[in-house]
PDB file of C-alpha atoms and ligand atoms in Angstrom:
ATOM      1  CA  MET A1387      -0.059  -0.041  -0.029  1.00 59.00           C
ATOM      2  CA  PRO A1388       1.419   3.481  -0.850  1.00 70.00           C
ATOM      3  CA  ALA A1389       1.355   5.835   2.199  1.00 93.00           C
ATOM      4  CA  THR A1390      -2.252   6.670   2.670  1.00 98.00           C
ATOM      5  CA  LEU A1391      -4.639   7.805   5.426  1.00 98.00           C
ATOM      6  CA  HIS A1392      -7.572   5.462   5.290  1.00 98.00           C
ATOM      7  CA  VAL A1393     -10.776   6.836   6.819  1.00 98.00           C
ATOM      8  CA  VAL A1394     -12.564   3.662   7.831  1.00 98.00           C
ATOM      9  CA  ALA A1395     -16.259   3.418   8.914  1.00 98.00           C
ATOM     10  CA  THR A1396     -17.015   0.863  11.658  1.00 98.00           C
ATOM     11  CA  PRO A1397     -20.434  -0.570  12.795  1.00 98.00           C
ATOM     12  CA  ILE A1398     -23.010   1.563  14.595  1.00 98.00           C
ATOM     13  CA  GLY A1399     -24.145  -1.444  16.479  1.00 98.00           C
ATOM     14  CA  HIS A1400     -24.381  -4.713  14.533  1.00 98.00           C
ATOM     15  CA  LEU A1401     -20.873  -6.044  14.091  1.00 98.00           C
ATOM     16  CA  GLY A1402     -22.005  -7.798  10.820  1.00 98.00           C
ATOM     17  CA  ASP A1403     -21.807  -4.295   9.258  1.00 98.00           C
ATOM     18  CA  MET A1404     -18.134  -4.306   9.374  1.00 98.00           C
ATOM     19  CA  SER A1405     -17.103  -4.611   5.759  1.00 98.00           C
ATOM     20  CA  PRO A1406     -14.478  -7.128   4.304  1.00 98.00           C
ATOM     21  CA  ARG A1407     -12.535  -4.032   2.956  1.00 98.00           C
ATOM     22  CA  ALA A1408     -12.607  -2.382   6.434  1.00 98.00           C
ATOM     23  CA  LEU A1409     -11.107  -5.436   8.036  1.00 98.00           C
ATOM     24  CA  GLU A1410      -8.448  -5.863   5.211  1.00 98.00           C
ATOM     25  CA  THR A1411      -7.433  -2.327   5.598  1.00 98.00           C
ATOM     26  CA  LEU A1412      -7.084  -2.314   9.337  1.00 98.00           C
ATOM     27  CA  ARG A1413      -5.096  -5.541   9.071  1.00 98.00           C
ATOM     28  CA  GLU A1414      -2.694  -3.866   6.684  1.00 97.00           C
ATOM     29  CA  VAL A1415      -1.951  -0.302   8.047  1.00 98.00           C
ATOM     30  CA  ASP A1416       0.997   0.481  10.195  1.00 98.00           C
ATOM     31  CA  ALA A1417      -1.249   1.936  12.951  1.00 98.00           C
ATOM     32  CA  ILE A1418      -4.694   2.794  13.538  1.00 98.00           C
ATOM     33  CA  CYS A1419      -5.881   6.334  15.103  1.00 98.00           C
ATOM     34  CA  ALA A1420      -8.932   5.722  17.303  1.00 98.00           C
ATOM     35  CA  GLU A1421     -11.086   8.017  19.203  1.00 96.00           C
ATOM     36  CA  ASP A1422     -11.209   5.628  22.206  1.00 96.00           C
ATOM     37  CA  THR A1423      -8.466   3.041  22.020  1.00 97.00           C
ATOM     38  CA  ARG A1424      -9.965   0.750  24.685  1.00 97.00           C
ATOM     39  CA  HIS A1425     -13.186   0.661  22.652  1.00 97.00           C
ATOM     40  CA  THR A1426     -11.393   0.007  19.266  1.00 98.00           C
ATOM     41  CA  ARG A1427      -9.217  -2.526  20.911  1.00 98.00           C
ATOM     42  CA  GLN A1428     -12.291  -4.581  21.643  1.00 97.00           C
ATOM     43  CA  LEU A1429     -13.606  -4.302  18.176  1.00 98.00           C
ATOM     44  CA  LEU A1430     -10.319  -5.372  16.691  1.00 98.00           C
ATOM     45  CA  ALA A1431      -9.983  -8.266  19.168  1.00 98.00           C
ATOM     46  CA  HIS A1432     -13.466  -9.456  17.955  1.00 97.00           C
ATOM     47  CA  PHE A1433     -12.008  -9.611  14.379  1.00 98.00           C
ATOM     48  CA  GLY A1434      -8.591 -11.063  15.524  1.00 98.00           C
ATOM     49  CA  ILE A1435      -6.680  -7.983  14.479  1.00 98.00           C
ATOM     50  CA  GLU A1436      -3.686  -6.614  16.297  1.00 97.00           C
ATOM     51  CA  ARG A1437      -2.223  -3.307  15.171  1.00 98.00           C
ATOM     52  CA  PRO A1438      -0.719  -0.459  17.200  1.00 98.00           C
ATOM     53  CA  LEU A1439      -3.379   2.004  18.243  1.00 98.00           C
ATOM     54  CA  LEU A1440      -2.810   5.830  18.596  1.00 97.00           C
ATOM     55  CA  ALA A1441      -5.386   7.922  20.549  1.00 97.00           C
ATOM     56  CA  LEU A1442      -6.855  10.709  18.446  1.00 97.00           C
ATOM     57  CA  HIS A1443      -9.774  12.419  20.078  1.00 94.00           C
ATOM     58  CA  GLN A1444     -11.249  15.978  20.382  1.00 91.00           C
ATOM     59  CA  HIS A1445      -8.875  16.953  23.106  1.00 93.00           C
ATOM     60  CA  ASN A1446      -5.518  15.945  21.507  1.00 94.00           C
ATOM     61  CA  GLU A1447      -6.385  16.159  17.884  1.00 92.00           C
ATOM     62  CA  GLU A1448      -4.792  19.522  17.330  1.00 90.00           C
ATOM     63  CA  ALA A1449      -1.679  18.564  19.061  1.00 93.00           C
ATOM     64  CA  GLN A1450      -1.352  15.072  17.294  1.00 95.00           C
ATOM     65  CA  VAL A1451      -1.822  16.232  13.728  1.00 97.00           C
ATOM     66  CA  ALA A1452       1.620  17.307  12.862  1.00 96.00           C
ATOM     67  CA  GLN A1453       3.232  14.151  14.227  1.00 97.00           C
ATOM     68  CA  LEU A1454       0.855  11.914  12.284  1.00 98.00           C
ATOM     69  CA  VAL A1455       1.235  13.850   9.172  1.00 98.00           C
ATOM     70  CA  GLY A1456       4.981  13.325   9.534  1.00 97.00           C
ATOM     71  CA  ARG A1457       4.525   9.563   9.829  1.00 97.00           C
ATOM     72  CA  LEU A1458       2.397   9.652   6.660  1.00 98.00           C
ATOM     73  CA  GLN A1459       4.986  11.671   4.786  1.00 97.00           C
ATOM     74  CA  ALA A1460       7.681   9.175   6.040  1.00 97.00           C
ATOM     75  CA  GLY A1461       5.770   6.453   4.130  1.00 97.00           C
ATOM     76  CA  GLU A1462       3.580   4.838   6.911  1.00 97.00           C
ATOM     77  CA  SER A1463      -0.003   3.999   6.104  1.00 98.00           C
ATOM     78  CA  LEU A1464      -2.494   4.943   8.886  1.00 98.00           C
ATOM     79  CA  ALA A1465      -6.183   4.281   9.509  1.00 98.00           C
ATOM     80  CA  LEU A1466      -8.576   6.564  11.116  1.00 98.00           C
ATOM     81  CA  VAL A1467     -11.611   5.034  13.051  1.00 98.00           C
ATOM     82  CA  SER A1468     -14.076   6.529  15.475  1.00 97.00           C
ATOM     83  CA  ASP A1469     -16.115   4.740  18.247  1.00 97.00           C
ATOM     84  CA  ALA A1470     -18.888   4.066  15.819  1.00 98.00           C
ATOM     85  CA  GLY A1471     -19.956   4.712  12.247  1.00 98.00           C
ATOM     86  CA  THR A1472     -18.146   7.067   9.882  1.00 98.00           C
ATOM     87  CA  PRO A1473     -15.290   9.121  11.324  1.00 98.00           C
ATOM     88  CA  LEU A1474     -15.750  12.975  11.038  1.00 98.00           C
ATOM     89  CA  VAL A1475     -19.619  12.782  11.197  1.00 98.00           C
ATOM     90  CA  SER A1476     -20.168  14.219  14.627  1.00 98.00           C
ATOM     91  CA  ASP A1477     -16.777  12.693  15.428  1.00 97.00           C
ATOM     92  CA  PRO A1478     -13.208  14.017  15.385  1.00 96.00           C
ATOM     93  CA  GLY A1479     -10.856  13.693  12.318  1.00 97.00           C
ATOM     94  CA  TYR A1480     -11.382  16.575  10.081  1.00 97.00           C
ATOM     95  CA  ARG A1481      -8.049  18.403  11.231  1.00 97.00           C
ATOM     96  CA  LEU A1482      -6.110  15.297  10.513  1.00 98.00           C
ATOM     97  CA  VAL A1483      -7.689  14.826   7.109  1.00 98.00           C
ATOM     98  CA  ARG A1484      -7.253  18.579   6.275  1.00 98.00           C
ATOM     99  CA  ALA A1485      -3.647  18.492   7.148  1.00 98.00           C
ATOM    100  CA  ALA A1486      -2.897  15.139   5.411  1.00 98.00           C
ATOM    101  CA  ARG A1487      -4.499  16.556   2.202  1.00 98.00           C
ATOM    102  CA  ALA A1488      -2.670  19.861   2.507  1.00 97.00           C
ATOM    103  CA  ALA A1489       0.602  17.919   2.885  1.00 97.00           C
ATOM    104  CA  GLY A1490      -0.190  15.994  -0.416  1.00 96.00           C
ATOM    105  CA  VAL A1491      -0.856  12.654   1.362  1.00 97.00           C
ATOM    106  CA  ARG A1492      -3.351  10.273  -0.336  1.00 98.00           C
ATOM    107  CA  VAL A1493      -6.526  10.156   1.771  1.00 98.00           C
ATOM    108  CA  SER A1494      -9.124   7.415   1.003  1.00 98.00           C
ATOM    109  CA  PRO A1495     -12.419   6.405   2.340  1.00 98.00           C
ATOM    110  CA  VAL A1496     -13.425   2.852   3.395  1.00 98.00           C
ATOM    111  CA  PRO A1497     -17.290   3.760   3.559  1.00 98.00           C
ATOM    112  CA  GLY A1498     -19.811   1.942   5.834  1.00 98.00           C
ATOM    113  CA  ALA A1499     -22.386   2.547   8.526  1.00 98.00           C
ATOM    114  CA  CYS A1500     -23.482   6.105   9.360  1.00 98.00           C
ATOM    115  CA  ALA A1501     -26.390   6.551  11.785  1.00 98.00           C
ATOM    116  CA  ALA A1502     -27.785   9.521   9.892  1.00 98.00           C
ATOM    117  CA  ILE A1503     -27.929   7.866   6.649  1.00 98.00           C
ATOM    118  CA  ALA A1504     -29.198   4.625   8.095  1.00 98.00           C
ATOM    119  CA  ALA A1505     -32.010   6.554   9.718  1.00 98.00           C
ATOM    120  CA  LEU A1506     -32.845   8.583   6.660  1.00 98.00           C
ATOM    121  CA  SER A1507     -33.023   5.305   4.533  1.00 98.00           C
ATOM    122  CA  VAL A1508     -35.857   4.024   6.698  1.00 98.00           C
ATOM    123  CA  ALA A1509     -37.659   7.364   7.619  1.00 98.00           C
ATOM    124  CA  GLY A1510     -39.746   7.624   4.477  1.00 97.00           C
ATOM    125  CA  LEU A1511     -39.277  11.471   4.480  1.00 97.00           C
ATOM    126  CA  ALA A1512     -38.133  13.497   1.580  1.00 96.00           C
ATOM    127  CA  SER A1513     -34.423  12.525   1.011  1.00 96.00           C
ATOM    128  CA  ASP A1514     -33.580  14.335  -2.159  1.00 96.00           C
ATOM    129  CA  ARG A1515     -32.280  17.146  -0.075  1.00 96.00           C
ATOM    130  CA  PHE A1516     -31.544  17.155   3.523  1.00 98.00           C
ATOM    131  CA  ALA A1517     -29.585  19.062   6.163  1.00 98.00           C
ATOM    132  CA  PHE A1518     -27.517  17.158   8.685  1.00 98.00           C
ATOM    133  CA  GLU A1519     -27.583  19.287  12.093  1.00 98.00           C
ATOM    134  CA  GLY A1520     -25.758  16.701  14.189  1.00 98.00           C
ATOM    135  CA  PHE A1521     -26.170  17.431  17.980  1.00 98.00           C
ATOM    136  CA  LEU A1522     -28.092  20.499  19.151  1.00 98.00           C
ATOM    137  CA  PRO A1523     -26.426  22.715  21.644  1.00 97.00           C
ATOM    138  CA  ALA A1524     -26.636  21.412  25.250  1.00 95.00           C
ATOM    139  CA  ARG A1525     -27.752  24.767  26.718  1.00 96.00           C
ATOM    140  CA  ALA A1526     -31.411  25.394  26.466  1.00 96.00           C
ATOM    141  CA  GLY A1527     -31.155  29.005  25.256  1.00 96.00           C
ATOM    142  CA  ALA A1528     -28.811  28.165  22.492  1.00 97.00           C
ATOM    143  CA  ARG A1529     -30.681  25.061  21.508  1.00 97.00           C
ATOM    144  CA  ARG A1530     -33.958  27.042  21.094  1.00 96.00           C
ATOM    145  CA  GLU A1531     -32.231  29.677  19.172  1.00 95.00           C
ATOM    146  CA  ARG A1532     -30.859  27.040  16.820  1.00 97.00           C
ATOM    147  CA  LEU A1533     -34.182  25.455  16.285  1.00 97.00           C
ATOM    148  CA  ALA A1534     -35.893  28.789  15.736  1.00 94.00           C
ATOM    149  CA  ARG A1535     -33.477  29.456  12.873  1.00 94.00           C
ATOM    150  CA  LEU A1536     -34.376  26.153  11.311  1.00 96.00           C
ATOM    151  CA  ALA A1537     -38.244  26.473  11.615  1.00 92.00           C
ATOM    152  CA  ALA A1538     -38.552  27.640   8.009  1.00 89.00           C
ATOM    153  CA  GLU A1539     -35.816  25.265   6.647  1.00 94.00           C
ATOM    154  CA  PRO A1540     -37.441  23.452   3.604  1.00 93.00           C
ATOM    155  CA  ARG A1541     -35.032  20.491   3.643  1.00 96.00           C
ATOM    156  CA  THR A1542     -35.460  17.338   5.704  1.00 98.00           C
ATOM    157  CA  LEU A1543     -33.602  17.799   8.981  1.00 98.00           C
ATOM    158  CA  ILE A1544     -31.353  15.262  10.705  1.00 98.00           C
ATOM    159  CA  PHE A1545     -30.345  15.468  14.331  1.00 98.00           C
ATOM    160  CA  TYR A1546     -28.367  13.172  16.679  1.00 98.00           C
ATOM    161  CA  GLU A1547     -29.450  12.958  20.262  1.00 97.00           C
ATOM    162  CA  SER A1548     -28.650  11.147  23.356  1.00 94.00           C
ATOM    163  CA  ALA A1549     -30.876   9.453  25.884  1.00 94.00           C
ATOM    164  CA  HIS A1550     -30.658  12.194  28.575  1.00 93.00           C
ATOM    165  CA  ARG A1551     -31.865  15.036  26.271  1.00 95.00           C
ATOM    166  CA  ILE A1552     -34.265  13.307  23.921  1.00 96.00           C
ATOM    167  CA  GLU A1553     -37.336  14.627  25.928  1.00 96.00           C
ATOM    168  CA  GLU A1554     -36.158  18.276  26.107  1.00 96.00           C
ATOM    169  CA  SER A1555     -35.286  18.274  22.479  1.00 97.00           C
ATOM    170  CA  LEU A1556     -38.502  16.862  21.398  1.00 97.00           C
ATOM    171  CA  ALA A1557     -40.283  19.477  23.542  1.00 97.00           C
ATOM    172  CA  ASP A1558     -38.132  22.315  22.063  1.00 97.00           C
ATOM    173  CA  MET A1559     -38.610  21.101  18.549  1.00 97.00           C
ATOM    174  CA  ALA A1560     -42.499  20.945  19.058  1.00 96.00           C
ATOM    175  CA  ALA A1561     -42.296  24.559  20.168  1.00 94.00           C
ATOM    176  CA  ALA A1562     -40.104  25.820  17.394  1.00 94.00           C
ATOM    177  CA  PHE A1563     -41.700  23.866  14.523  1.00 93.00           C
ATOM    178  CA  GLY A1564     -45.218  23.244  15.783  1.00 92.00           C
ATOM    179  CA  ASP A1565     -46.823  20.057  17.330  1.00 91.00           C
ATOM    180  CA  GLY A1566     -48.158  18.965  14.078  1.00 93.00           C
ATOM    181  CA  ARG A1567     -44.824  18.741  12.067  1.00 95.00           C
ATOM    182  CA  HIS A1568     -44.044  15.110  10.947  1.00 97.00           C
ATOM    183  CA  ALA A1569     -41.015  13.536  12.257  1.00 98.00           C
ATOM    184  CA  VAL A1570     -39.257  10.025  12.614  1.00 98.00           C
ATOM    185  CA  LEU A1571     -37.467   8.838  15.794  1.00 98.00           C
ATOM    186  CA  ALA A1572     -34.862   6.150  14.965  1.00 98.00           C
ATOM    187  CA  ARG A1573     -33.471   4.437  18.089  1.00 98.00           C
ATOM    188  CA  GLU A1574     -30.665   1.853  18.624  1.00 98.00           C
ATOM    189  CA  LEU A1575     -30.269   1.140  14.860  1.00 98.00           C
ATOM    190  CA  THR A1576     -29.037  -2.253  13.902  1.00 98.00           C
ATOM    191  CA  LYS A1577     -29.052  -3.231  17.549  1.00 98.00           C
ATOM    192  CA  LEU A1578     -31.277  -5.598  19.540  1.00 96.00           C
ATOM    193  CA  PHE A1579     -33.874  -2.966  20.573  1.00 95.00           C
ATOM    194  CA  GLU A1580     -34.034  -1.096  17.398  1.00 97.00           C
ATOM    195  CA  THR A1581     -37.207   0.832  16.942  1.00 96.00           C
ATOM    196  CA  VAL A1582     -38.343   3.455  14.324  1.00 97.00           C
ATOM    197  CA  PHE A1583     -41.483   5.491  15.028  1.00 96.00           C
ATOM    198  CA  ASP A1584     -43.149   8.165  12.933  1.00 96.00           C
ATOM    199  CA  GLY A1585     -45.786  10.644  13.669  1.00 96.00           C
ATOM    200  CA  THR A1586     -46.107  14.382  14.613  1.00 96.00           C
ATOM    201  CA  LEU A1587     -43.621  15.952  16.958  1.00 96.00           C
ATOM    202  CA  GLY A1588     -46.658  15.978  19.598  1.00 96.00           C
ATOM    203  CA  GLU A1589     -47.104  12.229  19.038  1.00 97.00           C
ATOM    204  CA  LEU A1590     -43.513  11.347  19.333  1.00 97.00           C
ATOM    205  CA  ARG A1591     -43.297  13.422  22.630  1.00 96.00           C
ATOM    206  CA  GLN A1592     -46.148  11.394  24.114  1.00 96.00           C
ATOM    207  CA  ARG A1593     -44.699   8.108  23.129  1.00 95.00           C
ATOM    208  CA  VAL A1594     -41.264   8.911  24.510  1.00 95.00           C
ATOM    209  CA  ALA A1595     -42.852  10.339  27.819  1.00 93.00           C
ATOM    210  CA  GLY A1596     -45.101   7.264  28.119  1.00 93.00           C
ATOM    211  CA  ASP A1597     -42.499   4.577  27.725  1.00 91.00           C
ATOM    212  CA  PRO A1598     -39.112   4.620  29.703  1.00 90.00           C
ATOM    213  CA  ASN A1599     -37.738   2.060  27.240  1.00 88.00           C
ATOM    214  CA  GLN A1600     -38.028   4.785  24.504  1.00 87.00           C
ATOM    215  CA  ARG A1601     -35.756   7.071  26.421  1.00 89.00           C
ATOM    216  CA  LYS A1602     -32.801   4.567  26.325  1.00 93.00           C
ATOM    217  CA  GLY A1603     -29.940   4.243  23.973  1.00 96.00           C
ATOM    218  CA  GLU A1604     -28.904   6.391  20.833  1.00 97.00           C
ATOM    219  CA  PHE A1605     -31.313   8.373  18.723  1.00 98.00           C
ATOM    220  CA  VAL A1606     -31.421   9.908  15.339  1.00 98.00           C
ATOM    221  CA  LEU A1607     -34.358  12.289  14.971  1.00 98.00           C
ATOM    222  CA  ILE A1608     -35.428  13.158  11.296  1.00 98.00           C
ATOM    223  CA  VAL A1609     -37.870  16.128  10.937  1.00 98.00           C
ATOM    224  CA  ASP A1610     -39.874  16.986   7.859  1.00 97.00           C
ATOM    225  CA  GLY A1611     -38.703  20.255   6.257  1.00 96.00           C
ATOM    226  CA  ALA A1612     -41.063  23.256   6.447  1.00 92.00           C
ATOM    227  CA  GLY A1613     -43.359  23.299   3.472  1.00 82.00           C
ATOM    228  CA  ASP A1614     -43.366  26.565   1.583  1.00 71.00           C
ATOM    229  CA  ASP A1615     -46.488  27.342   3.484  1.00 69.00           C
ATOM    230  CA  ALA A1616     -47.989  30.002   5.690  1.00 73.00           C
ATOM    231  CA  ASP A1617     -46.897  28.351   8.940  1.00 72.00           C
ATOM    232  CA  ALA A1618     -43.306  28.389   7.888  1.00 74.00           C
ATOM    233  CA  ARG A1619     -43.351  31.901   6.836  1.00 81.00           C
ATOM    234  CA  VAL A1620     -44.994  33.099  10.022  1.00 82.00           C
ATOM    235  CA  ALA A1621     -42.568  31.120  12.071  1.00 79.00           C
ATOM    236  CA  GLU A1622     -39.639  32.942  10.333  1.00 82.00           C
ATOM    237  CA  GLY A1623     -41.551  36.212  10.513  1.00 88.00           C
ATOM    238  CA  ARG A1624     -41.868  35.998  14.240  1.00 87.00           C
ATOM    239  CA  ARG A1625     -38.293  35.075  14.753  1.00 86.00           C
ATOM    240  CA  LEU A1626     -37.169  38.192  12.717  1.00 90.00           C
ATOM    241  CA  TYR A1627     -39.728  40.277  14.580  1.00 91.00           C
ATOM    242  CA  ALA A1628     -38.342  39.128  17.972  1.00 89.00           C
ATOM    243  CA  LYS A1629     -34.802  40.063  16.908  1.00 90.00           C
ATOM    244  CA  LEU A1630     -35.638  43.433  15.194  1.00 92.00           C
ATOM    245  CA  ALA A1631     -38.046  44.485  18.028  1.00 91.00           C
ATOM    246  CA  GLY A1632     -35.067  44.980  20.311  1.00 91.00           C
ATOM    247  CA  HIS A1633     -33.679  47.600  18.031  1.00 94.00           C
ATOM    248  CA  LEU A1634     -36.503  49.293  16.144  1.00 93.00           C
ATOM    249  CA  PRO A1635     -40.071  50.598  17.011  1.00 92.00           C
ATOM    250  CA  PRO A1636     -42.544  47.654  17.066  1.00 90.00           C
ATOM    251  CA  SER A1637     -44.308  48.888  13.911  1.00 91.00           C
ATOM    252  CA  THR A1638     -41.101  49.195  11.823  1.00 93.00           C
ATOM    253  CA  ALA A1639     -39.852  45.888  13.165  1.00 91.00           C
ATOM    254  CA  ALA A1640     -43.091  44.182  12.152  1.00 92.00           C
ATOM    255  CA  LYS A1641     -42.979  45.920   8.697  1.00 93.00           C
ATOM    256  CA  LEU A1642     -39.619  44.667   8.017  1.00 93.00           C
ATOM    257  CA  ALA A1643     -40.087  41.135   9.358  1.00 91.00           C
ATOM    258  CA  ALA A1644     -43.293  40.807   7.190  1.00 91.00           C
ATOM    259  CA  GLU A1645     -41.435  41.936   4.106  1.00 92.00           C
ATOM    260  CA  LEU A1646     -38.479  39.719   4.742  1.00 90.00           C
ATOM    261  CA  SER A1647     -40.481  36.550   5.642  1.00 85.00           C
ATOM    262  CA  GLY A1648     -43.569  36.952   3.339  1.00 86.00           C
ATOM    263  CA  ALA A1649     -45.763  36.557   6.347  1.00 87.00           C
ATOM    264  CA  PRO A1650     -48.775  38.878   7.054  1.00 88.00           C
ATOM    265  CA  ARG A1651     -47.773  41.555   9.407  1.00 90.00           C
ATOM    266  CA  LYS A1652     -50.785  41.026  11.772  1.00 86.00           C
ATOM    267  CA  ALA A1653     -49.601  37.396  12.398  1.00 83.00           C
ATOM    268  CA  LEU A1654     -46.269  38.501  13.838  1.00 85.00           C
ATOM    269  CA  TYR A1655     -47.264  40.388  17.027  1.00 74.00           C
ATOM    270  CA  GLY A1656     -47.282  38.351  20.144  1.00 59.00           C
ATOM    271  CA  GLY A1657     -45.509  35.385  18.680  1.00 46.00           C
ATOM    272  CA  GLY A1658     -41.827  36.187  19.449  1.00 41.00           C
TER     273      GLY A1658
HETATM  274  N1  SAM B1179     -19.821   8.961  13.418  1.00 53.86           N
HETATM  275  C1  SAM B1179     -21.138   8.366  13.818  1.00 53.86           C
HETATM  276  C2  SAM B1179     -22.037   7.989  12.632  1.00 53.86           C
HETATM  277  O1  SAM B1179     -21.394   7.778  11.420  1.00 53.86           O
HETATM  278  O2  SAM B1179     -23.208   7.869  12.733  1.00 53.86           O
HETATM  279  C3  SAM B1179     -21.896   9.279  14.840  1.00 53.86           C
HETATM  280  C4  SAM B1179     -21.118   9.489  16.044  1.00 53.86           C
HETATM  281  S1  SAM B1179     -21.961  10.487  17.201  1.00 53.86           S
HETATM  282  C5  SAM B1179     -20.735  10.825  18.447  1.00 53.86           C
HETATM  283  C6  SAM B1179     -23.052   9.515  18.054  1.00 53.86           C
HETATM  284  C7  SAM B1179     -24.474   9.643  17.801  1.00 53.86           C
HETATM  285  O3  SAM B1179     -24.826   9.055  16.721  1.00 53.86           O
HETATM  286  C8  SAM B1179     -25.453   9.064  18.911  1.00 53.86           C
HETATM  287  O4  SAM B1179     -25.517   9.937  19.950  1.00 53.86           O
HETATM  288  C9  SAM B1179     -26.629   8.968  18.095  1.00 53.86           C
HETATM  289  O5  SAM B1179     -27.312  10.175  17.955  1.00 53.86           O
HETATM  290  C10 SAM B1179     -26.201   8.488  16.802  1.00 53.86           C
HETATM  291  N2  SAM B1179     -26.115   7.016  16.615  1.00 53.86           N
HETATM  292  C11 SAM B1179     -24.950   6.290  16.598  1.00 53.86           C
HETATM  293  N3  SAM B1179     -25.227   5.011  16.609  1.00 53.86           N
HETATM  294  C12 SAM B1179     -26.579   4.941  16.595  1.00 53.86           C
HETATM  295  C13 SAM B1179     -27.471   3.767  16.540  1.00 53.86           C
HETATM  296  N4  SAM B1179     -27.077   2.633  16.468  1.00 53.86           N
HETATM  297  N5  SAM B1179     -28.858   4.279  16.474  1.00 53.86           N
HETATM  298  C14 SAM B1179     -29.246   5.453  16.572  1.00 53.86           C
HETATM  299  N6  SAM B1179     -28.440   6.475  16.584  1.00 53.86           N
HETATM  300  C15 SAM B1179     -27.077   6.329  16.722  1.00 53.86           C
END
């Protein structure tokens, strides 16, 4: 193999999703950069692979990049894996990939599982255009602000969520997008307790609130984009009005927000 940085996807649950090419690549490289070396060592042990592991996570990536690129330039081949799925997708690695490319090193993907794409493939929502939003901010204020900005987004929206914030996120989404917006909650994909529910955001909230099992594990939440309809225009108009009203007289703020959003001016008061 010529010196290459191989970006290798690993399973998101079911070990049968490890591809033959991923196994072959991991067996042949000089070393494997892993987000959590203990976790990856277990995965490799399952497949009988023994290669040196190098820790590369969000806290040391910046510091490790120069040394790793040096090894690649010296002719070594490295693999990059994360704890699950495709590296760089809500996972570390882009700094290493960027630096390797800048140094003229070959970077090659070994594609495989990705929770966002797996969920989209079974959601039954429009998939010709979608926006991957990853994790929402942990702090409530920042999360609500992010969701308010997305209320008028016409593309299908994909979010990652953890068990301890799923209820809050569903509540904030229902408030920002409306209880009636259609969505799909994909939980524990490819694992023993895989479930995929669809319904309105209001229905999904009820389902999660009423069943403790539905609050366990890992989640992808896929939300229908805003149609080019009156509701989406009003949501965007209210967001703009709330921002502008802090700086302008209310009537001017409402006039501008109505013009920019296409919503009727009267619908904007009292909504922000
Ligand atoms: N790089 C990974 C990928 O390709 O999907 C994602 C890593 S991110 C740190 C972890 C998040 O992905 C979880 O919190 C969850 O939102 C989602 N996820 C990972 N595995 C999943 C699964 N089996 N079912 C549902 N969501 C999953």
